[in-house]
Amino acid sequence: MHLGVSESMRECEYSQISTRSSTPMETPYKKRTPKKRKWEAFPGRNKFYCDGRIMMAKQTGVFYLTLVLILVTCGLFFTFDCPYLAQQLTPIIPVIGGVLFLFVLGTLLRTSFSDPGVLPRATSDEAADLERQIDVANGSTGYRPPPRTKEVVINGQTVKLKYCFTCKIFRPPRASHCSLCDNCVERFDHHCPWVGNCVGRRNYRFFYMFILSLSFLTIFIFAFVITHIILSSHRNGFLKALKDSPVVVCFFSVWSIVGLSGFHTYLISSNQTTNEDIKGSWSSKRGKDNYNPYSHGNIFTNCCAALCGPLPPSLIDRRGFVQSDTPQLASPTNGITMYGATQSQQSHMCDQDQCIQSTKFVLQAAATPLLQQQSSEPVILTASPENGVSLPGRTSLALGGPCTSLPLGQPTPPTSTPSLSCHEATDIHPLQEPVAHHHFLTPEEVPSPPGMLHCGSPLGHSHTVQAGFYNPASQDSLHEDSVRGLVKLSSV
Amino acid sequence: MAETHSLQDLQQPAVSSKVFVQRDYSSGTICRFQTKFPSELESRLDKQQFEETIQALNNLYAEAEKLGGKSYLEGCLACLTAYTIFLCMETHYEKVLKKIARYIKDQNEKIYAPRGLLLTDPIERGLRVVEVTIFEDRSIGSGR
């Protein structure tokens, strides 16, 4: 009977994999796990409202200011100027004003509330795989590896892809890590405090529509307020006219908004981001052969592509449910390691997880005597992977010891001073106002701490997933690798 | 007579390893995956089969991101309706993503599952990688 079963199994060669769900352990356990939405476990520094439908940056104070300024100015215009103008000139004026106002508000809210194109962080398996590839490429050296970059040739131009230590991915071209929101954003333009969100691939067109319509609105209001004053002053005298019309739009603010729209029109027509323009990435000053590889060639196509092209969907599934067997990386707070975070998230451990935990304990127990004997024991530095599954040298960092105090993926501290604030954007305001600066933060990665500090609690976890299925014969290779990892640690 | 054993009949197969097919950025920021055949799959799958799958995926993504009359029309219409039209209808991209999900499911059922492999839809990984999960070979006694 037993033999018969194995023979029939051999006949069908491989066991049929259920394609219903992406992970085999999902279905039986879904009922037991508490239903938590993915936005609740989102690792970035974003705020979510309406059960994950609305996504904004952490600091939203300036956004509310923007809203108030627009509402107050338009409110004053409609209350004080429109009745006079509708009477004296034509009632179409308030109608057009109303339409513009609604469009401005709509695009502002759309820009502020939508996902700018955040790239989800790598899963632990992906991160481990990348680490392994990088280790293989670097060789097993004891010192800190150089900053990780990959070069890619795009339409004849060499572009460097940087590795993001927080998100554990190689950033796609044109993506950048926003230090305020702690996310990698696709086609990152800039972080705009006025809209309270990053401006990236998915909301750039809304942002552009917002500033364009706002320019039209400010010019419209400014023009008709002046008209009102002039018309009034013909009858009543200039000073009385000014008194009757309390809305005096700041001349500079109009030109700031118009200037910003002009700048972004230029960016769109040349298919550049603010980031690239400020850095001069595709400027001809850098070299004769330097050109923008992303440009479609002509202004019309560039504009159409940016404004009317297909709208990519959000890559972070905000309203989906967290899968209990694929633990999400929780946001690092107070140095809680992946291990701790996982434990707090999953109240029900399935068999696989228990196997993982027990394997971890085994590794910890095994490595502790190695730690003590470190100096005396000859170190076997073997780089060759065992059993077709390779372990990067950081396996040992699943240990409790050196790693628990280290934060998980150190979030890059927000750059307090904007590296370049060349564009001033103020909104319409009845009174004279100090011109505020548009924060064009060019987010740069914080210089990475010694590579070993990015240890490997996620790596440790992924290794134990793999380790759980090793046969005891490969435990020795595990020990060798963990010793190798320990040596690396000690050499920091 | 070969029997097909469904997952529920047998013990859950163990995950042996995962292979990640990375993005190919040589054509810019459009979504393309590398067609290079990973060495870990050599024993399980035909090179050509794999390349066909990836190429089909690339074509589908290209279709989603294509700039043409239809996408421009959709964009303009959306702009004119202040983007409220997307409350009622799906974007072209979303429609193609559903097509891709169906294609991957189909490929898994026909080609990959019988070989102990599983393709994960790239959208679940933020369009960064195509994750191929390799399950343990259970017909042979010891693991790999």
XYZ file of C-alpha atoms in Angstrom:
636
model
C 0.000 0.000 0.000
C 2.700 2.371 0.988
C 4.751 1.264 -1.938
C 1.807 1.582 -4.235
C 1.261 5.170 -3.184
C 4.881 6.127 -3.756
C 4.854 4.458 -7.156
C 1.822 6.296 -8.314
C 3.411 9.484 -7.020
C 6.513 8.813 -9.014
C 4.362 8.415 -12.065
C 2.858 11.832 -11.758
C 6.330 13.116 -10.922
C 5.429 16.283 -9.067
C 2.621 17.035 -6.749
C -0.014 19.279 -8.187
C 0.219 22.719 -6.716
C -2.998 24.440 -5.861
C -3.182 27.566 -7.947
C -6.066 29.035 -6.080
C -3.957 31.004 -3.695
C -0.459 32.327 -4.040
C 0.781 30.777 -0.813
C -0.085 27.245 0.179
C -0.709 27.970 3.815
C -3.123 30.798 3.264
C -6.596 29.299 3.098
C -6.956 27.340 6.324
C -5.656 30.177 8.430
C -7.430 33.129 6.945
C -10.413 32.768 9.219
C -8.372 32.753 12.397
C -6.202 35.793 11.709
C -7.531 39.180 12.777
C -8.458 41.188 9.704
C -5.939 43.941 9.432
C -5.655 46.114 6.393
C -2.295 46.681 4.766
C -2.345 50.415 5.353
C -2.335 49.779 9.070
C 0.932 47.917 8.700
C 2.442 50.315 6.176
C 6.126 50.905 6.936
C 6.377 54.440 5.577
C 5.689 57.658 7.429
C 2.321 58.339 5.870
C -1.060 59.109 7.298
C -4.114 57.265 6.120
C -7.742 58.285 6.328
C -11.081 56.777 5.376
C -9.870 53.241 5.966
C -6.921 53.549 3.631
C -8.602 55.384 0.789
C -6.800 58.644 1.472
C -3.043 58.822 1.787
C -1.053 61.856 2.845
C 2.320 62.803 4.243
C 2.887 63.055 7.954
C 3.028 66.862 8.114
C -0.237 68.216 6.798
C -0.314 71.612 8.480
C 0.715 73.542 5.369
C -1.888 71.719 3.302
C -4.642 72.994 5.559
C -3.150 76.447 5.199
C -3.344 76.116 1.415
C -6.977 75.102 1.674
C -7.814 77.975 3.971
C -6.054 80.505 1.745
C -7.878 79.341 -1.355
C -11.250 79.174 0.383
C -10.922 82.528 2.112
C -9.699 84.385 -0.975
C -12.360 82.912 -3.233
C -14.966 83.430 -0.566
C -14.085 87.104 -0.289
C -14.066 87.454 -4.066
C -17.470 85.880 -4.480
C -18.951 87.842 -1.599
C -17.631 91.303 -2.310
C -16.613 91.544 -5.923
C -18.892 89.226 -7.820
C -22.222 90.930 -7.037
C -20.867 94.216 -8.350
C -19.246 92.661 -11.402
C -22.252 90.503 -12.230
C -24.375 93.576 -12.134
C -22.089 95.932 -13.983
C -20.532 93.597 -16.512
C -21.920 90.118 -16.949
C -23.092 87.277 -14.693
C -20.786 84.875 -16.530
C -17.896 86.147 -14.427
C -18.948 84.452 -11.195
C -19.848 81.319 -13.160
C -16.383 81.053 -14.676
C -14.889 81.876 -11.311
C -16.952 79.148 -9.721
C -15.910 76.550 -12.268
C -12.261 77.459 -11.884
C -12.553 77.347 -8.131
C -14.101 73.881 -8.176
C -11.459 72.602 -10.594
C -8.683 73.981 -8.393
C -10.164 72.358 -5.328
C -10.720 69.056 -7.090
C -7.194 68.797 -8.429
C -5.717 69.875 -5.111
C -7.573 67.187 -3.242
C -6.715 64.620 -5.860
C -3.018 65.497 -5.630
C -3.008 65.460 -1.870
C -5.011 62.336 -1.294
C -3.663 59.960 -3.892
C -0.724 57.633 -3.775
C 2.126 59.407 -5.583
C 3.573 56.127 -6.829
C 5.080 54.626 -3.724
C 7.137 51.510 -4.296
C 6.381 48.831 -1.762
C 9.371 47.600 0.190
C 10.972 44.340 -0.725
C 9.733 41.192 0.945
C 12.254 39.442 3.127
C 12.828 36.779 0.485
C 13.562 39.340 -2.180
C 15.903 41.256 0.080
C 17.750 38.064 0.934
C 18.051 37.144 -2.709
C 19.469 40.554 -3.577
C 21.908 40.401 -0.670
C 23.068 37.017 -1.839
C 23.670 38.294 -5.350
C 25.562 41.305 -4.076
C 27.679 39.156 -1.780
C 28.528 36.848 -4.625
C 29.474 39.807 -6.747
C 31.600 41.430 -4.039
C 33.318 38.311 -2.855
C 33.596 37.329 0.775
C 35.628 40.195 2.061
C 35.723 41.280 5.629
C 35.301 45.012 5.205
C 32.287 47.128 4.491
C 31.129 46.741 0.910
C 31.073 49.802 -1.341
C 27.779 51.604 -1.962
C 25.594 49.465 -4.108
C 24.844 50.683 -7.593
C 23.856 49.002 -10.792
C 24.488 50.506 -14.183
C 21.939 50.277 -16.909
C 21.997 51.605 -20.423
C 18.754 53.280 -21.325
C 18.399 54.460 -24.907
C 22.123 54.987 -25.153
C 22.619 56.777 -21.840
C 24.241 55.097 -18.861
C 22.071 55.446 -15.794
C 23.095 54.408 -12.304
C 20.528 52.626 -10.221
C 21.080 53.100 -6.530
C 20.254 50.561 -3.864
C 17.852 51.842 -1.234
C 18.854 50.568 2.178
C 15.509 51.380 3.701
C 13.343 49.735 1.105
C 15.921 47.069 0.227
C 15.476 47.426 -3.499
C 17.424 48.797 -6.383
C 15.498 51.912 -7.217
C 14.074 51.983 -10.736
C 15.334 54.835 -12.888
C 13.831 58.188 -11.946
C 12.658 56.887 -8.602
C 13.886 58.523 -5.443
C 13.507 57.996 -1.743
C 11.578 60.726 0.022
C 13.128 61.255 3.403
C 10.023 62.952 4.785
C 7.663 60.157 3.898
C 10.295 57.420 4.124
C 9.207 55.829 0.873
C 10.704 55.260 -2.516
C 8.509 57.019 -5.053
C 8.445 56.318 -8.768
C 9.347 59.205 -11.050
C 9.863 61.337 -7.959
C 9.380 65.005 -8.666
C 9.494 66.643 -5.256
C 7.833 66.598 -1.870
C 5.355 69.444 -1.763
C 4.351 70.645 1.704
C 1.641 72.839 0.167
C -0.266 69.787 -0.983
C 0.893 67.695 1.937
C 2.186 64.849 -0.211
C 4.961 63.773 -2.531
C 4.544 64.507 -6.208
C 5.411 61.446 -8.226
C 4.353 59.394 -11.179
C 0.745 58.891 -10.205
C -0.201 62.394 -9.133
C 2.041 64.621 -11.213
C -0.695 65.387 -13.714
C -3.071 66.379 -10.922
C -0.391 68.584 -9.409
C 0.236 70.246 -12.756
C -3.481 70.751 -13.337
C -3.715 72.228 -9.852
C -1.010 74.825 -10.322
C -2.180 75.642 -13.841
C -5.781 76.157 -12.817
C -4.626 78.038 -9.735
C -2.651 80.403 -11.984
C -5.742 81.004 -14.067
C -7.808 81.515 -10.928
C -5.339 83.969 -9.390
C -5.029 85.927 -12.614
C -8.801 85.873 -12.994
C -9.424 87.123 -9.465
C -6.627 89.660 -9.662
C -7.870 91.032 -12.953
C -11.452 91.353 -11.854
C -10.600 92.864 -8.511
C -8.586 95.513 -10.317
C -11.510 95.977 -12.716
C -13.837 96.381 -9.778
C -11.571 98.960 -8.188
C -11.195 100.884 -11.411
C -14.904 100.841 -12.143
C -15.725 101.846 -8.591
C -13.149 104.606 -8.523
C -14.678 106.167 -11.627
C -17.811 106.767 -9.639
C -16.720 107.051 -6.067
C -13.034 107.850 -6.071
C -10.070 105.555 -5.743
C -9.710 105.366 -1.982
C -13.370 104.612 -1.410
C -13.172 101.941 -4.095
C -10.289 100.312 -2.297
C -12.261 100.401 0.924
C -15.233 98.701 -0.719
C -13.073 96.024 -2.186
C -11.081 94.446 0.609
C -9.597 91.795 -1.596
C -6.190 92.956 -2.748
C -4.314 90.098 -4.277
C -0.647 90.185 -3.642
C 1.094 90.961 -6.896
C 4.012 88.691 -6.092
C 1.922 85.674 -5.277
C 0.261 85.794 -8.674
C 3.608 85.806 -10.378
C 4.964 83.056 -8.123
C 2.185 80.677 -9.089
C 2.404 81.650 -12.724
C 6.165 81.224 -12.614
C 5.814 77.774 -11.089
C 3.313 76.740 -13.750
C 5.684 77.946 -16.418
C 8.516 75.965 -14.881
C 6.506 72.781 -14.747
C 5.295 73.314 -18.298
C 8.935 73.381 -19.319
C 9.616 70.221 -17.310
C 6.714 68.393 -18.886
C 7.644 69.388 -22.399
C 11.198 68.128 -21.902
C 10.064 65.110 -19.847
C 12.195 65.857 -16.820
C 11.479 65.789 -13.146
C 12.237 68.671 -10.794
C 14.805 66.418 -9.189
C 16.618 65.854 -12.495
C 16.440 69.486 -13.497
C 17.906 70.711 -10.238
C 20.700 68.172 -10.371
C 21.281 68.926 -14.039
C 21.241 65.231 -14.855
C 20.496 65.705 -18.539
C 21.987 69.131 -18.993
C 24.278 69.554 -21.968
C 26.750 71.213 -19.599
C 27.658 67.795 -18.268
C 28.879 66.573 -21.568
C 28.261 66.792 -25.276
C 26.613 63.413 -25.467
C 24.400 63.987 -22.480
C 20.738 63.903 -23.393
C 17.500 62.908 -21.749
C 16.851 59.247 -22.577
C 13.249 59.399 -21.418
C 12.141 62.155 -23.749
C 9.876 61.051 -26.579
C 11.543 63.427 -28.973
C 9.004 66.164 -29.424
C 7.199 68.518 -27.070
C 3.710 67.440 -28.066
C 4.316 63.747 -27.329
C 6.002 64.580 -24.048
C 3.063 66.694 -22.939
C 0.506 64.136 -24.006
C 2.392 61.355 -22.292
C 2.664 63.240 -19.027
C -0.887 64.523 -18.915
C -3.009 62.130 -20.898
C -1.035 58.924 -20.692
C -2.350 55.829 -18.931
C -2.668 56.209 -15.190
C -0.767 53.415 -13.469
C -2.491 51.772 -10.523
C -1.272 52.019 -6.961
C 1.405 49.445 -6.197
C 0.739 49.444 -2.502
C -2.454 47.623 -1.878
C -3.685 49.883 0.895
C -7.046 48.297 1.478
C -6.003 44.701 1.071
C -5.681 42.464 4.071
C -2.404 41.525 5.638
C -1.495 37.881 5.011
C -0.464 36.294 8.261
C 1.980 33.837 6.764
C 3.849 36.450 4.800
C 4.737 38.830 7.591
C 4.969 42.450 6.596
C 7.845 44.564 7.782
C 6.429 46.781 10.504
C 7.687 50.350 10.788
C 10.836 50.442 12.866
C 10.264 52.104 16.207
C 12.511 52.022 19.221
C 14.772 49.495 17.649
C 12.221 46.735 17.469
C 13.642 44.061 15.278
C 11.797 42.159 12.613
C 11.487 39.268 14.962
C 9.724 41.293 17.593
C 7.496 43.011 15.082
C 6.471 39.737 13.552
C 5.555 38.350 16.899
C 3.371 41.300 17.768
C 1.562 41.126 14.446
C 0.808 37.485 14.357
C -1.133 36.220 17.266
C -1.709 32.827 15.695
C 1.316 30.877 14.643
C 0.835 28.242 12.070
C 2.949 25.120 11.968
C 5.327 26.596 9.455
C 6.008 29.574 11.686
C 6.570 27.363 14.691
C 9.048 25.403 12.658
C 10.742 28.658 11.727
C 10.884 29.779 15.346
C 12.313 26.527 16.556
C 14.933 26.570 13.843
C 15.887 30.056 14.897
C 16.356 28.889 18.438
C 18.520 26.063 17.188
C 20.684 28.492 15.247
C 20.951 30.801 18.220
C 21.878 27.976 20.483
C 24.391 26.668 18.019
C 26.039 29.986 17.423
C 26.364 31.019 21.077
C 29.229 28.623 21.825
C 30.802 29.748 18.541
C 30.756 33.313 19.783
C 32.680 32.279 22.843
C 35.141 30.177 20.941
C 35.595 32.711 18.211
C 39.215 33.482 18.813
C 40.386 29.906 19.155
C 38.410 28.193 16.447
C 39.850 28.225 12.963
C 37.479 30.038 10.702
C 36.401 28.238 7.599
C 35.503 30.776 5.005
C 33.472 28.917 2.476
C 31.675 30.885 -0.119
C 30.170 27.987 -1.947
C 26.484 27.513 -1.511
C 25.273 24.252 -0.085
C 22.567 22.089 -1.506
C 21.845 24.551 -4.220
C 20.534 27.070 -1.752
C 23.105 29.606 -0.752
C 23.258 31.471 2.481
C 24.818 34.868 2.639
C 27.288 35.231 5.436
C 24.828 37.005 7.591
C 22.897 33.961 8.602
C 24.256 34.213 12.062
C 22.602 37.505 12.497
C 19.427 35.748 13.348
C 21.062 35.652 16.741
C 19.593 37.484 19.601
C 22.946 38.915 20.574
C 24.329 41.802 18.580
C 21.283 42.577 16.574
C 18.401 43.146 18.852
C 19.517 46.592 19.772
C 19.924 47.693 16.194
C 17.003 49.313 14.425
C 15.569 47.491 11.506
C 16.224 49.561 8.445
C 17.243 52.880 9.699
C 14.798 55.368 8.331
C 16.587 58.268 6.730
C 16.200 61.311 8.919
C 14.311 64.120 7.268
C 16.532 66.739 5.766
C 15.740 69.769 7.812
C 17.095 72.297 5.368
C 15.866 72.124 1.834
C 18.881 71.603 -0.289
C 17.518 73.897 -2.909
C 14.615 76.183 -2.524
C 14.651 78.113 -5.705
C 10.966 78.332 -6.295
C 8.687 80.404 -4.249
C 5.105 79.498 -4.244
C 2.669 81.498 -2.277
C -1.005 81.414 -2.497
C -3.479 84.183 -2.887
C -3.733 86.154 0.281
C -5.563 89.357 0.951
C -2.705 90.800 2.961
C 0.966 91.144 2.282
C 2.627 87.927 3.302
C 6.227 86.837 3.619
C 6.995 84.659 0.668
C 7.313 81.056 1.639
C 9.612 78.564 0.039
C 8.607 75.574 -1.938
C 10.467 72.711 -0.444
C 12.292 71.094 -3.264
C 14.005 68.558 -1.194
C 16.381 66.451 -3.153
C 16.272 63.476 -0.946
C 19.605 61.773 -0.611
C 20.214 58.590 1.199
C 21.830 59.010 4.535
C 25.356 57.666 4.222
C 24.901 54.097 5.136
C 26.245 52.926 8.411
C 28.689 50.053 8.192
C 27.043 47.454 6.068
C 26.964 44.967 8.856
C 24.561 47.007 10.863
C 21.886 46.340 8.288
C 21.870 42.967 9.676
C 19.755 40.879 9.126
C 16.822 40.449 11.130
C 14.813 40.225 7.923
C 17.579 38.130 6.473
C 17.662 35.955 9.517
C 13.988 35.425 9.197
C 14.141 34.493 5.566
C 17.020 32.168 6.157
C 15.163 30.347 8.789
C 12.299 29.952 6.362
C 14.715 28.171 4.137
C 16.580 26.636 7.012
C 13.430 25.049 8.278
C 13.502 22.666 5.414
C 17.082 21.575 5.525
C 17.956 18.116 6.512
C 20.243 17.811 9.546
C 23.210 17.018 7.337
C 23.409 20.613 6.181
C 23.497 22.017 9.716
C 27.284 21.939 9.575
C 27.340 24.264 6.606
C 24.998 26.500 8.546
C 27.505 26.587 11.353
C 30.308 27.436 8.975
C 28.390 30.262 7.488
C 27.340 31.572 10.840
C 30.944 31.612 11.951
C 31.849 33.458 8.804
C 29.151 35.965 9.570
C 30.405 36.376 13.109
C 33.880 37.074 11.855
C 32.504 39.750 9.578
C 30.650 41.279 12.487
C 33.683 41.356 14.692
C 35.787 42.991 12.028
C 33.524 46.074 11.919
C -2.609 5.222 -14.423
C -1.259 8.471 -13.207
C -3.364 10.102 -10.596
C -3.420 13.754 -9.950
C -3.081 14.456 -6.286
C -4.548 17.729 -5.220
C -2.912 19.746 -2.547
C -5.432 18.772 0.051
C -4.785 15.057 -0.391
C -1.100 15.276 0.317
C 0.860 17.050 2.935
C 1.505 20.685 2.009
C 4.572 20.768 -0.251
C 7.463 22.621 1.236
C 8.947 25.684 -0.371
C 12.414 24.776 -1.522
C 13.482 28.170 -2.761
C 12.350 31.230 -4.621
C 13.757 32.683 -7.788
C 13.300 36.343 -8.616
C 13.192 37.599 -12.168
C 14.196 41.244 -12.025
C 13.064 44.167 -14.103
C 14.743 45.060 -17.353
C 15.259 48.828 -17.506
C 17.108 48.972 -20.810
C 14.077 50.479 -22.537
C 13.415 53.041 -19.863
C 10.887 53.045 -17.096
C 8.298 50.875 -18.854
C 7.477 47.597 -17.204
C 9.618 44.834 -18.665
C 11.119 41.762 -17.073
C 14.407 40.115 -17.921
C 14.013 37.099 -20.133
C 17.245 35.529 -18.939
C 16.545 31.971 -17.825
C 17.441 31.462 -14.130
C 19.775 28.550 -13.538
C 17.739 27.240 -10.617
C 14.899 26.348 -12.944
C 17.013 24.369 -15.360
C 16.005 21.022 -13.966
C 12.327 21.796 -13.922
C 11.432 23.853 -16.919
C 12.194 24.404 -20.560
C 14.122 27.548 -21.303
C 11.857 28.354 -24.196
C 8.717 27.887 -22.171
C 9.931 30.286 -19.541
C 11.012 32.883 -22.065
C 7.645 32.665 -23.776
C 5.849 33.325 -20.520
C 8.002 36.307 -19.657
C 7.759 37.688 -23.181
C 3.986 37.390 -23.088
C 3.940 39.230 -19.768
C 6.157 41.957 -21.194
C 3.840 42.357 -24.146
C 0.840 42.645 -21.881
C 2.504 45.309 -19.759
C 3.526 47.174 -22.892
C -0.095 47.114 -23.967
C -1.140 48.560 -20.611
C 1.336 51.405 -20.823
C 1.005 52.079 -24.521
C 0.668 55.688 -25.573
C -1.840 55.885 -28.312
C -5.112 57.361 -29.411
C -7.154 55.286 -27.001
C -5.134 56.177 -23.912
C -5.055 59.859 -24.841
C -8.798 59.857 -25.298
C -9.260 58.252 -21.919
C -6.899 60.784 -20.346
C -8.624 63.773 -21.891
C -12.064 62.504 -20.973
C -10.921 61.933 -17.422
C -9.479 65.440 -17.218
C -12.671 66.991 -18.526
C -14.782 65.151 -16.001
C -12.338 66.148 -13.244
C -11.325 62.483 -12.938
C -14.690 61.546 -11.510
C -15.196 59.185 -14.406
C -12.893 56.707 -12.734
C -15.459 56.225 -10.034
C -17.618 54.427 -12.564
C -15.201 52.826 -14.954
C -11.876 51.062 -14.810
C -8.767 52.510 -16.347
C -7.256 50.755 -19.320
C -4.274 49.784 -17.174
C -6.500 48.080 -14.614
C -8.253 46.135 -17.341
C -4.939 44.865 -18.657
C -3.801 43.973 -15.137
C -6.837 41.737 -14.807
C -5.921 40.166 -18.107
C -2.414 39.560 -16.794
C -3.768 37.964 -13.623
C -5.857 35.587 -15.715
C -2.881 34.773 -17.910
C -0.655 33.967 -14.942
C -3.334 31.792 -13.398
C -3.681 29.983 -16.669
C 0.078 29.468 -17.017
C 0.320 28.223 -13.457
C -2.398 25.671 -14.001
C -1.139 24.394 -17.308
C 2.623 24.591 -17.135
C 4.077 25.576 -13.797
C 2.028 23.755 -11.209
C 2.577 20.311 -12.779
C 6.308 21.003 -12.498
C 6.179 22.034 -8.868
C 6.562 25.728 -9.583
C 4.394 28.725 -8.919
C 4.443 32.126 -10.550
C 3.434 35.066 -8.407
C 1.718 37.963 -10.129
C 4.263 40.820 -10.216
C 1.639 43.309 -9.059
C 1.709 41.598 -5.686
C 5.393 42.457 -5.496
C 4.986 46.047 -6.626
C 5.935 45.230 -10.242
C 9.518 44.754 -9.106
C 10.010 41.050 -9.721
C 8.384 37.936 -11.060
C 8.653 35.550 -8.144
C 8.904 31.879 -9.026
C 8.436 29.629 -6.027
C 10.094 26.257 -6.336
C 8.444 23.556 -4.313
C 10.234 20.559 -2.960
C 10.377 17.592 -5.222
C 8.361 15.044 -3.333
C 8.509 12.131 -5.713
C 12.157 11.574 -4.974
C 12.826 10.531 -1.385
C 15.119 13.150 0.093
C 14.847 16.839 -0.536
C 17.087 18.781 -2.894
